[in-house]
Every structure is written in C-alpha cells, then in structure tokens.
Amino acid sequence: MYSWGLRFDALTIILTGAVTVAAVVGQQYPAYAKTAQEIAQLAILTTVEVNNTLGFSASGSGVIIAKQGNIYTVLTTNHVVASLAQEYSIRTHLEKNYRAIRIQRLPKNDRDIDLALVQFQSREQYPVAPMGESERAVVGSSIYVAGYPLPIAFGSERKLEFTGGIVSSRLDRTSSGYGLRYQAVTRRGMSGGPVFDADGSVVGIHGQGDTVGTVKSQWNGQMEEIKTGLNSAI
C-alpha cells in the first residue's frame, strides 16, 4: 500500500491512514504560472465523467489523480457516488467507458468530508493531474473549474466545460469540508470536477453552487436551479 501524496488541506485528515488505496500519485511538477490554454488542455486530459449507469440524473465529474499499473484512481465528491445500490462508470476524454471496479467512500470523521475515490482499469495511457496546496488559493487569485455538465437536451452527450473564476473567500470549518469559495460559471453535473490554480495544480474539488430558486427549462420542461455564480470546493 502507498500513502496518498495529495497536498490540499481538506484531504489531510483522510490521507494520513484513513484511506489507503493501492495507487501511486502522479509526479509533482514544478509550479509555474501557465496560460489558460495550457491548463485547459490538462483539464481535458484528466477530467472524467462519473456516470450512474441508470442515467445521467445523478451523475457527476471527477479527476484522475493516481495510477498503478493499469489501475487508475479518480477523485470525486461522495454525493456523486452515494448510492450503494447502483453501479457507476468512468468516461474519459477519449470517449471510452470503464466500469468502476472499486469505490472508496471516505469514512465519517469530525469534518465529514464529501469526497470519494473511484478506480477503473485501462491499458490506455492517461495523464494524472498534479496536486497543489489549497492554501495558495488566496482571496483574489485565479482558479479554473472543469467538469461535465448534465446534457440540457434529451439524448445529447455530456461535453466538458472549462471556466475561469476568482477565489472570493476562505472558510475555516464548514460542513463536509467546503472551505474554498469562488466565483465561476458552473452547472449541474460538474460536481466532483477539479479546481485548478494558475499553476495548473488541483487545489480543490468542486461540489456546491449557490442557488436562488428554480426555473422551468425550455429544453426539457424540467425544473432547473438558478445559480448565483458563487461556488464551494473541498
């Protein structure tokens, strides 16, 4: 077993022995400011869909953070894979689908962190997202959020969205570990996706978007939440 080499603060509790999945975290790269285009390319390669096999309604996103041999590990939010009675699959940027062979829902603790680990097996060579330090994402700094929103029209495919934003506040102790606040355009289905800093390192996992009400969608007739543009990550 290998300990997780993750570094952003919300994971500290669970990565000191509470979770020991056989995986090697990807190489840490030197930190230097990257262009939005460079970070977008990294997001495209490492962000995945986490799909509920019964349908998109409860699906989310994730990011590849580790591999060992042909076993890849995806970090996502626990609420994306919360149902024990359902199966899940991973869909990568190559449009290949993989059955989730293991789901590690992180144990309850004093912060009840809303995170989970999902493993899949593939002979394809997928990059691993570099992990950063959450405390470097200070108020006013730039961030980028990646994820796969749920399709608006029936029968359409999920497409990656990559949006830029800015850190709006930091919270010390919050429910489920959501301490990183930022302004960015996000949509339902992006939960579990990575939040990158200006160096292209993952400094959080997107999981909540503030809402002010609901409106009926002109595309599918379903009620959709009206988002304020303010979000939270672990």
XYZ file of C-alpha atoms in Angstrom:
234
model
C 0.000 0.000 0.000
C 1.072 3.544 -0.677
C 0.058 6.605 1.251
C -1.636 9.320 -0.759
C 0.698 12.124 -1.741
C -2.122 14.633 -2.024
C -1.455 18.003 -0.548
C -4.519 20.222 -0.466
C -5.673 20.797 3.077
C -9.177 19.305 3.127
C -7.653 15.887 2.455
C -5.141 15.931 5.281
C -7.315 14.006 7.723
C -8.210 11.193 5.355
C -4.820 10.818 3.738
C -2.914 10.056 6.922
C -4.129 6.481 7.174
C -7.903 6.541 6.979
C -7.756 5.704 3.275
C -5.045 3.515 1.791
C -5.854 2.583 -1.772
C -3.147 0.859 -3.799
C -2.187 3.665 -6.140
C 0.768 5.816 -6.966
C 0.067 9.511 -7.102
C 1.350 11.162 -10.228
C 4.598 13.042 -10.371
C 4.600 16.507 -8.843
C 5.596 19.088 -11.426
C 7.445 22.349 -10.762
C 4.955 25.106 -10.036
C 4.931 27.942 -12.538
C 2.180 30.096 -13.955
C 0.564 28.586 -17.027
C -1.707 30.082 -19.637
C -5.417 29.339 -19.514
C -4.973 27.318 -22.700
C -2.313 25.124 -21.078
C -4.482 24.488 -18.040
C -7.477 23.775 -20.259
C -5.501 21.116 -22.117
C -4.541 19.491 -18.814
C -8.174 19.608 -17.710
C -9.314 17.952 -20.930
C -6.891 15.053 -20.436
C -7.502 14.427 -16.726
C -11.158 15.326 -16.086
C -13.645 12.469 -16.454
C -17.348 11.787 -16.309
C -18.560 9.745 -13.341
C -21.773 8.237 -14.629
C -24.562 6.479 -12.822
C -25.359 3.521 -15.078
C -29.093 4.029 -14.554
C -28.987 7.503 -16.072
C -27.407 10.949 -16.061
C -29.655 12.441 -13.382
C -27.332 11.511 -10.517
C -24.039 11.658 -12.427
C -21.080 13.952 -11.846
C -17.440 14.525 -12.706
C -14.022 13.592 -11.358
C -10.290 13.941 -11.939
C -7.595 11.293 -12.411
C -5.143 11.689 -9.518
C -3.223 8.415 -9.402
C -2.322 5.219 -11.223
C -0.574 1.933 -10.535
C -0.031 -0.314 -13.495
C -3.282 -0.212 -15.424
C -5.396 0.830 -12.423
C -6.394 4.496 -12.359
C -7.854 6.341 -9.393
C -10.329 9.191 -9.725
C -11.118 11.718 -7.006
C -14.717 12.955 -6.890
C -17.338 14.014 -4.356
C -19.043 11.415 -2.222
C -22.517 12.649 -3.138
C -21.833 11.775 -6.794
C -21.393 8.073 -5.909
C -23.518 7.984 -2.762
C -25.959 5.262 -3.813
C -24.755 1.825 -2.738
C -27.451 0.131 -4.803
C -26.265 1.492 -8.153
C -23.273 0.931 -10.402
C -21.019 3.611 -11.821
C -18.754 4.018 -14.821
C -15.960 6.366 -15.855
C -15.897 8.034 -19.270
C -12.636 9.651 -20.357
C -11.773 12.313 -22.917
C -11.149 9.503 -25.426
C -14.889 8.739 -25.146
C -14.109 5.327 -23.675
C -16.232 3.930 -20.861
C -14.887 1.884 -17.968
C -16.739 0.103 -15.207
C -15.866 1.329 -11.732
C -14.056 -1.621 -10.148
C -13.818 -0.060 -6.710
C -15.440 2.859 -4.928
C -13.942 4.087 -1.667
C -16.431 6.330 0.096
C -14.386 8.202 2.629
C -15.141 7.396 6.258
C -17.066 9.649 8.591
C -14.923 11.931 10.692
C -15.197 15.184 12.576
C -15.398 17.132 9.313
C -17.466 14.591 7.366
C -15.578 15.395 4.170
C -17.637 14.921 0.993
C -15.057 13.005 -1.052
C -14.763 9.579 -2.658
C -12.255 7.607 -4.706
C -13.212 5.585 -7.782
C -10.923 3.136 -9.562
C -11.075 1.847 -13.119
C -8.834 -0.371 -15.223
C -7.456 0.536 -18.640
C -4.470 -0.154 -20.883
C -4.705 3.368 -22.253
C -2.126 5.862 -21.024
C -3.971 8.664 -19.252
C -2.189 11.618 -17.626
C -2.502 12.210 -13.901
C -3.395 15.670 -12.624
C -0.740 17.309 -10.414
C -1.866 18.106 -6.877
C -1.307 21.515 -5.315
C -1.667 23.275 -1.998
C -5.101 24.708 -1.291
C -3.747 27.455 0.951
C -2.087 29.019 -2.085
C -5.548 29.760 -3.496
C -5.923 33.016 -1.581
C -8.734 35.527 -1.983
C -8.355 37.283 -5.322
C -6.325 34.547 -7.008
C -7.386 32.965 -10.277
C -8.845 29.466 -10.463
C -10.281 27.252 -13.205
C -13.094 24.726 -12.842
C -13.553 21.719 -15.136
C -16.386 19.223 -15.350
C -19.050 17.594 -17.463
C -22.461 19.281 -17.043
C -25.536 17.146 -17.482
C -26.986 17.466 -21.007
C -29.683 20.086 -21.463
C -31.477 18.369 -24.334
C -32.662 14.765 -24.107
C -30.341 12.349 -25.885
C -27.397 14.739 -26.144
C -23.930 13.910 -24.850
C -22.104 15.469 -21.949
C -19.378 17.895 -23.017
C -16.515 19.221 -20.941
C -16.875 22.766 -19.640
C -13.794 24.711 -18.558
C -14.450 28.028 -16.864
C -12.276 30.616 -15.185
C -13.005 32.370 -11.934
C -11.610 34.028 -8.854
C -11.377 32.993 -5.204
C -13.932 35.048 -3.268
C -13.393 33.850 0.317
C -11.900 31.158 2.536
C -13.811 29.452 5.342
C -12.125 27.730 8.284
C -14.556 24.976 9.311
C -17.526 24.102 7.170
C -19.975 21.266 6.664
C -18.459 18.476 4.545
C -15.154 20.332 4.181
C -16.288 23.022 1.742
C -13.858 25.819 2.603
C -12.799 27.231 -0.778
C -15.252 29.792 -2.172
C -15.023 31.176 -5.708
C -16.953 32.937 -8.429
C -17.267 30.931 -11.647
C -19.906 29.647 -14.034
C -20.781 26.052 -13.132
C -23.651 23.719 -13.923
C -25.230 20.617 -12.514
C -23.085 17.579 -13.277
C -19.784 19.371 -12.663
C -19.726 18.244 -9.019
C -16.585 16.237 -8.353
C -14.603 18.047 -11.022
C -11.213 19.633 -10.330
C -10.472 23.214 -9.359
C -7.077 24.233 -10.769
C -4.892 27.128 -9.682
C -2.876 29.343 -12.038
C -0.032 26.795 -11.983
C -2.314 24.045 -13.274
C -2.378 22.135 -9.986
C -5.549 20.749 -8.416
C -6.309 22.780 -5.276
C -9.895 21.696 -4.712
C -12.827 19.555 -5.796
C -15.926 21.420 -6.934
C -19.107 20.318 -5.217
C -21.556 23.113 -4.441
C -23.108 26.018 -6.314
C -25.212 28.661 -4.586
C -28.776 28.958 -5.896
C -31.596 31.482 -5.512
C -34.516 29.479 -6.886
C -35.657 27.331 -9.799
C -36.999 27.890 -13.300
C -38.622 25.577 -15.851
C -36.222 24.619 -18.635
C -37.370 25.471 -22.158
C -35.384 22.482 -23.444
C -36.761 19.587 -21.417
C -39.519 21.070 -19.277
C -37.738 20.136 -16.055
C -37.123 22.497 -13.174
C -33.582 23.864 -13.162
C -31.817 25.678 -10.342
C -30.898 29.336 -10.796
C -27.266 29.729 -9.787
C -25.704 32.884 -8.371
C -22.227 32.190 -9.746
C -20.756 31.604 -6.287
C -19.450 28.104 -5.590
C -17.681 25.979 -2.999
C -14.962 23.337 -3.228
C -13.322 20.969 -0.787
